[in-house]
Coordinates of C-alpha atoms in Angstrom, one line a residue:
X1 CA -75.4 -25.5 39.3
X2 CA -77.8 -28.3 39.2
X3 CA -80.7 -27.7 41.4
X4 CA -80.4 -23.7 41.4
X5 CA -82.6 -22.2 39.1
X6 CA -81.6 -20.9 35.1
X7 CA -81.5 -17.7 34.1
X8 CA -84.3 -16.0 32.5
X9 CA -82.7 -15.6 29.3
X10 CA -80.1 -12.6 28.1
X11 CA -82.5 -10.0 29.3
X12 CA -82.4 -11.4 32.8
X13 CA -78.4 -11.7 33.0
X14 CA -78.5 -7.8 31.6
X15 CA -80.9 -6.6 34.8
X16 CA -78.6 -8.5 37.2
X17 CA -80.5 -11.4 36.4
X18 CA -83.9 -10.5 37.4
X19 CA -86.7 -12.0 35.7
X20 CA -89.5 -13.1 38.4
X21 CA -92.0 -10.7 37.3
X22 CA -91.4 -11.6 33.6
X23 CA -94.3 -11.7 31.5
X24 CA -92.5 -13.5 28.3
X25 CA -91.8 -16.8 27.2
X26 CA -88.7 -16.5 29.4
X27 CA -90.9 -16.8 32.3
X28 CA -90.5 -20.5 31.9
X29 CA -87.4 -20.3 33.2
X30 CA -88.3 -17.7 36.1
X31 CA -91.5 -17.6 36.9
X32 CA -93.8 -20.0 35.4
X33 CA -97.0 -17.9 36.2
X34 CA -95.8 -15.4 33.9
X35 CA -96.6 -17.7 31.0
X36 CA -100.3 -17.0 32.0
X37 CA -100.2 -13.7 30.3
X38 CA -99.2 -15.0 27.0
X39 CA -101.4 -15.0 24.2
X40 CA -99.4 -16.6 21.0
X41 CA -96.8 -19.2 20.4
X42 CA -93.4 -18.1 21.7
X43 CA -89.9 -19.9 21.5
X44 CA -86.8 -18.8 23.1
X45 CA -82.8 -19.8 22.8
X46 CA -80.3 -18.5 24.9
X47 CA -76.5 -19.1 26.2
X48 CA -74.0 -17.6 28.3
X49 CA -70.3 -18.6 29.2
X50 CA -69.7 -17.8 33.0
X51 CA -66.5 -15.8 33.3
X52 CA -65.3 -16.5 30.0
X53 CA -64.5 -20.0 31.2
X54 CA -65.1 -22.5 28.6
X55 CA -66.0 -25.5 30.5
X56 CA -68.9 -23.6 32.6
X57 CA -71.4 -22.3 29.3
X58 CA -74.6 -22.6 30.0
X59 CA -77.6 -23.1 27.1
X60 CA -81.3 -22.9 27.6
X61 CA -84.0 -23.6 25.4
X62 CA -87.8 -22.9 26.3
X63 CA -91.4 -22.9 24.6
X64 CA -95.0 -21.7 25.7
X65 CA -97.9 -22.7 23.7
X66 CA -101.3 -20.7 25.3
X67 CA -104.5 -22.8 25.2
X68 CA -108.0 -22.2 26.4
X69 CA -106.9 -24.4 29.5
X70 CA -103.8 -22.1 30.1
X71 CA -100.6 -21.9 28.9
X72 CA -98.2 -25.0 28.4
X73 CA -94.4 -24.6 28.7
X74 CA -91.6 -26.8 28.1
X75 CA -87.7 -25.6 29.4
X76 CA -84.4 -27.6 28.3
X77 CA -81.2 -26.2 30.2
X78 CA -77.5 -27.6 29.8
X79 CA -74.7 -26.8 31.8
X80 CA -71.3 -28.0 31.8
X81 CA -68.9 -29.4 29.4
X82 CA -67.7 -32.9 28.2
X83 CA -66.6 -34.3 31.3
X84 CA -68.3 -32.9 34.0
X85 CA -72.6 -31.8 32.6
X86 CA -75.7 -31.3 33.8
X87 CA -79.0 -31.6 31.9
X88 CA -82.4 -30.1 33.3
X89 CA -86.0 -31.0 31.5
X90 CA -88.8 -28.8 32.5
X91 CA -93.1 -29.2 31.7
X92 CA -94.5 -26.0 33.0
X93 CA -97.6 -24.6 33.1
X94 CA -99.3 -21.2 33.9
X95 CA -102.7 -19.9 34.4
X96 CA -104.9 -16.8 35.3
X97 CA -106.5 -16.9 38.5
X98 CA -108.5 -13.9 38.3
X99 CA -107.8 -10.9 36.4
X100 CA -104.9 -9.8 38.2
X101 CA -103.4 -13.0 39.7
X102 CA -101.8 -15.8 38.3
X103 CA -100.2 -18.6 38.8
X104 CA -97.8 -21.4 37.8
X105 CA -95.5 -24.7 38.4
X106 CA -92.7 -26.9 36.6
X107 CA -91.8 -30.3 37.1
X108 CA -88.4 -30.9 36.7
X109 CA -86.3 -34.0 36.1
X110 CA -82.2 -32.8 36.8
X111 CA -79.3 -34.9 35.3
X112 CA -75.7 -34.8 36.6
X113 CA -73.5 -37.2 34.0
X114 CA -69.7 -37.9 34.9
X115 CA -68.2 -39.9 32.0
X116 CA -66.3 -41.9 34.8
X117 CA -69.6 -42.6 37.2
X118 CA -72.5 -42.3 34.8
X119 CA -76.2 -40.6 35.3
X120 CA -77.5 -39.5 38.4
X121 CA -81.0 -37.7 37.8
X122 CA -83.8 -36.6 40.7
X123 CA -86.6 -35.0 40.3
X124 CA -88.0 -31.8 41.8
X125 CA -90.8 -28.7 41.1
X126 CA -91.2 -25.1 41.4
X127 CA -94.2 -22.7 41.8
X128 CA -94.9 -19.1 41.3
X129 CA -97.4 -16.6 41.6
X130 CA -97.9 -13.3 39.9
X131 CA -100.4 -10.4 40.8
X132 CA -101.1 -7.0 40.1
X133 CA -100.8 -4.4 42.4
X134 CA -101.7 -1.4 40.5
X135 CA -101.6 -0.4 36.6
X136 CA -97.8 0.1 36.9
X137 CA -96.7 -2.3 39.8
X138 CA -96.3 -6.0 39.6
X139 CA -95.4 -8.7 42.6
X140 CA -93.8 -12.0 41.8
X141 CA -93.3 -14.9 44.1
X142 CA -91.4 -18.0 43.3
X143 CA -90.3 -20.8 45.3
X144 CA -87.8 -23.6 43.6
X145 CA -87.8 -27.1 45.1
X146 CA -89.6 -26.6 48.2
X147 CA -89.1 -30.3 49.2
X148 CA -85.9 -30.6 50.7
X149 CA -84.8 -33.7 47.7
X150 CA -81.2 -35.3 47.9
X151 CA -79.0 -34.7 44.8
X152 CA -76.0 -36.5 45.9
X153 CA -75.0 -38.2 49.3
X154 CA -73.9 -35.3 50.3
X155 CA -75.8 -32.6 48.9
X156 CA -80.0 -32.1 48.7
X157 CA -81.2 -29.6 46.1
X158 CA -81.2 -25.9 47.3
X159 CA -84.7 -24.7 48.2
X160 CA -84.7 -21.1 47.4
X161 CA -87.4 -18.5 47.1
X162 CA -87.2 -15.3 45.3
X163 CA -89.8 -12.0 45.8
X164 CA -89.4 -9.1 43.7
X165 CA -91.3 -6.4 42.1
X166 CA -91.6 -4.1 38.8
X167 CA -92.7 -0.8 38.2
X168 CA -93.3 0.5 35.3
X169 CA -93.0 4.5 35.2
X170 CA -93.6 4.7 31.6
X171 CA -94.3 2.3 28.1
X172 CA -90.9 2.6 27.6
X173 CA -89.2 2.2 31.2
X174 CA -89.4 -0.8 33.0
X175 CA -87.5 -1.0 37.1
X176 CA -87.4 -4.4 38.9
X177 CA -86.1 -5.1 42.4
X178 CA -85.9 -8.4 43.5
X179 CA -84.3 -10.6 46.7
X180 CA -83.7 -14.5 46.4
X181 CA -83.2 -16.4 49.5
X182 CA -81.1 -19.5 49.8
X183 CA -82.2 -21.2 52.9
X184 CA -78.2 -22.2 53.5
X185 CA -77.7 -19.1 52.3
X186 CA -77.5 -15.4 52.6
X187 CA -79.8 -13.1 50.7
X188 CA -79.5 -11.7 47.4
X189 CA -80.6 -8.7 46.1
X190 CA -81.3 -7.7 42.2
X191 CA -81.9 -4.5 40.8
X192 CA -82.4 -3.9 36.8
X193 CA -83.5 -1.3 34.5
X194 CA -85.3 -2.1 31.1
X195 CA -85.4 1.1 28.7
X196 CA -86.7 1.3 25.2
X197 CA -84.1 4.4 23.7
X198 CA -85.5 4.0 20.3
X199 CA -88.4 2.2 18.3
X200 CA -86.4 -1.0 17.7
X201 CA -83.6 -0.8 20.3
X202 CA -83.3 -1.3 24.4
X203 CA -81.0 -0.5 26.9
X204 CA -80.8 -2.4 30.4
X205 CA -78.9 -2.1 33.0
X206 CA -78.5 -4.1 36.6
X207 CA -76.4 -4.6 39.7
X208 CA -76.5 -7.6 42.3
X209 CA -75.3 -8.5 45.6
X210 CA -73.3 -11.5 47.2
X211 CA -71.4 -11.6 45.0
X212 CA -71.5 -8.4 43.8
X213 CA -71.9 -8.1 39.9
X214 CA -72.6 -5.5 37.5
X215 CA -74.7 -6.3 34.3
X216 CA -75.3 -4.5 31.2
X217 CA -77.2 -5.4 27.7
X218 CA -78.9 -4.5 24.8
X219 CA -82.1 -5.7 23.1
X220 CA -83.3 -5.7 19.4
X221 CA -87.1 -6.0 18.5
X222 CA -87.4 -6.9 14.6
X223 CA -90.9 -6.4 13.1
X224 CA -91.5 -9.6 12.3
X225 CA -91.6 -10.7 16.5
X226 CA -88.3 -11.5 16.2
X227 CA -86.4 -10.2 19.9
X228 CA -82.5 -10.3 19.7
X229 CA -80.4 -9.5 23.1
X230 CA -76.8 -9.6 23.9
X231 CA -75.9 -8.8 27.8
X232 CA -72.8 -9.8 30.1
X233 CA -72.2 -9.4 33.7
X234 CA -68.9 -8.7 35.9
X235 CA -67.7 -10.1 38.8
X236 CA -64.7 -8.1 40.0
X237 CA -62.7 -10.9 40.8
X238 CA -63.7 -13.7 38.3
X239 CA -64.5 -10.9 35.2
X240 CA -66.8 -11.3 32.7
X241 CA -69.9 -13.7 31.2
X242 CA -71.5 -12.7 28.3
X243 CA -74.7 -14.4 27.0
X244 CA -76.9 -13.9 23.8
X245 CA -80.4 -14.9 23.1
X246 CA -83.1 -15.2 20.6
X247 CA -87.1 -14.8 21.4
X248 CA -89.3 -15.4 18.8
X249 CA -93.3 -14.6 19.7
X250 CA -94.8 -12.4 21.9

């Protein structure tokens, strides 16, 4: 887990975890040039339990504060359980280009801790841009760990880069497509579906490939900028992970 990036959040897992074109404070998690389009203090909570299997929950914490120098970000992920854990620390930061590009980067500092051997932690980054095609169409790059850094003897820390796109048909309809690339790995493709079936209340809907996964959620916005979402995604073999956040902010 260490050294492949987080997901963005509950609303990520629900569109097959898509999220580079996010515009939200889950961007620090995805795509740190998103952050560049915030305007207000926004926090964010969020956990999922991969496959129902205790000892693999996952928890993520993240924060954007805009500035009139850009937009500061801080991430704290955990993955793991008591024996076997691994602790990410992220300072991100995001900024507008021009009117419709932007751009963004996290340092990252990545703990493994084994009770029995102690605290191994490297350090890495990741960088992102964001631009606008047309009114409804959005491009998102993102690149985590371009230097090929060693983790472990054996292992470096996977340099993947993700592309995708959203278009937005509608206020209320929101369709991303996206493909990650694991350089020691094959391709991966992620489609979701974002749509607002009443005021206060979202559906979304996503589907990925190797391995494929279907994904599902919902999402509450409360009036007082309050976002909850509950989402889970199935693997046909291994079943199940559900995952709930919390976004506070715009």
């Amino acid at each position: 887990q260490n050294g492949l990036p987080p997901a963005g959040g509950a609303r990520a897992v629900a569109m097959g975890y898509a999220g580079v074109t996010f515009t939200d404070v889950n961007s620090v998690f995805s795509n740190q040039a998103g952050l560049a389009h915030m305007e207000d203090l926004a926090v964010t909570a969020y956990g999922e339990q991969r496959f129902l299997v205790s000892e693999i929950r996952s928890v993520g914490l993240g924060a954007a504060l805009p500035t009139s120098s850009g937009v500061f970000g801080l991430s704290l992920h955990y993955f793991g359980f008591e024996r076997y854990n691994e602790q990410r620390i992220g300072l991100a930061y995001g900024r507008k280009l021009l009117d419709k590009l932007s751009i963004g980067a996290q340092f990252l500092m990545l703990n493994t801790r084994i009770p029995e051997y102690g605290n191994r932690a490297v350090f890495t980054f990741e960088v992102g841009a964001l631009a606008e095609l047309l009114p409804q169409l959005n491009l998102g790059v993102h690149l985590f760990s371009p230097a090929r850094i060693q983790l472990t003897e054996e292992d470096d820390i996977p340099t993947v880069l993700r592309l995708g796109v959203s278009y937005l048909p509608s206020d209320k309809l929101s369709l991303l497509a996206e493909l990650e690339k694991d350089i020691d790995y094959e391709a991966r493709a992620r489609f979701g579906a974002d749509y607002q079936i009443a005021e206060p209340l979202f559906l979304r809907l996503g589907v990925a490939t190797q391995p494929a996964a279907l994904s599902f959620g919902l999402g509450l916005a409360l009036p007082n900028g309050l976002r909850l979402d509950v989402a889970s995604s199935y693997h046909q073999v291994l079943g199940f992970t559900p995952a709930a956040g919390v976004v506070w902010g715009k």
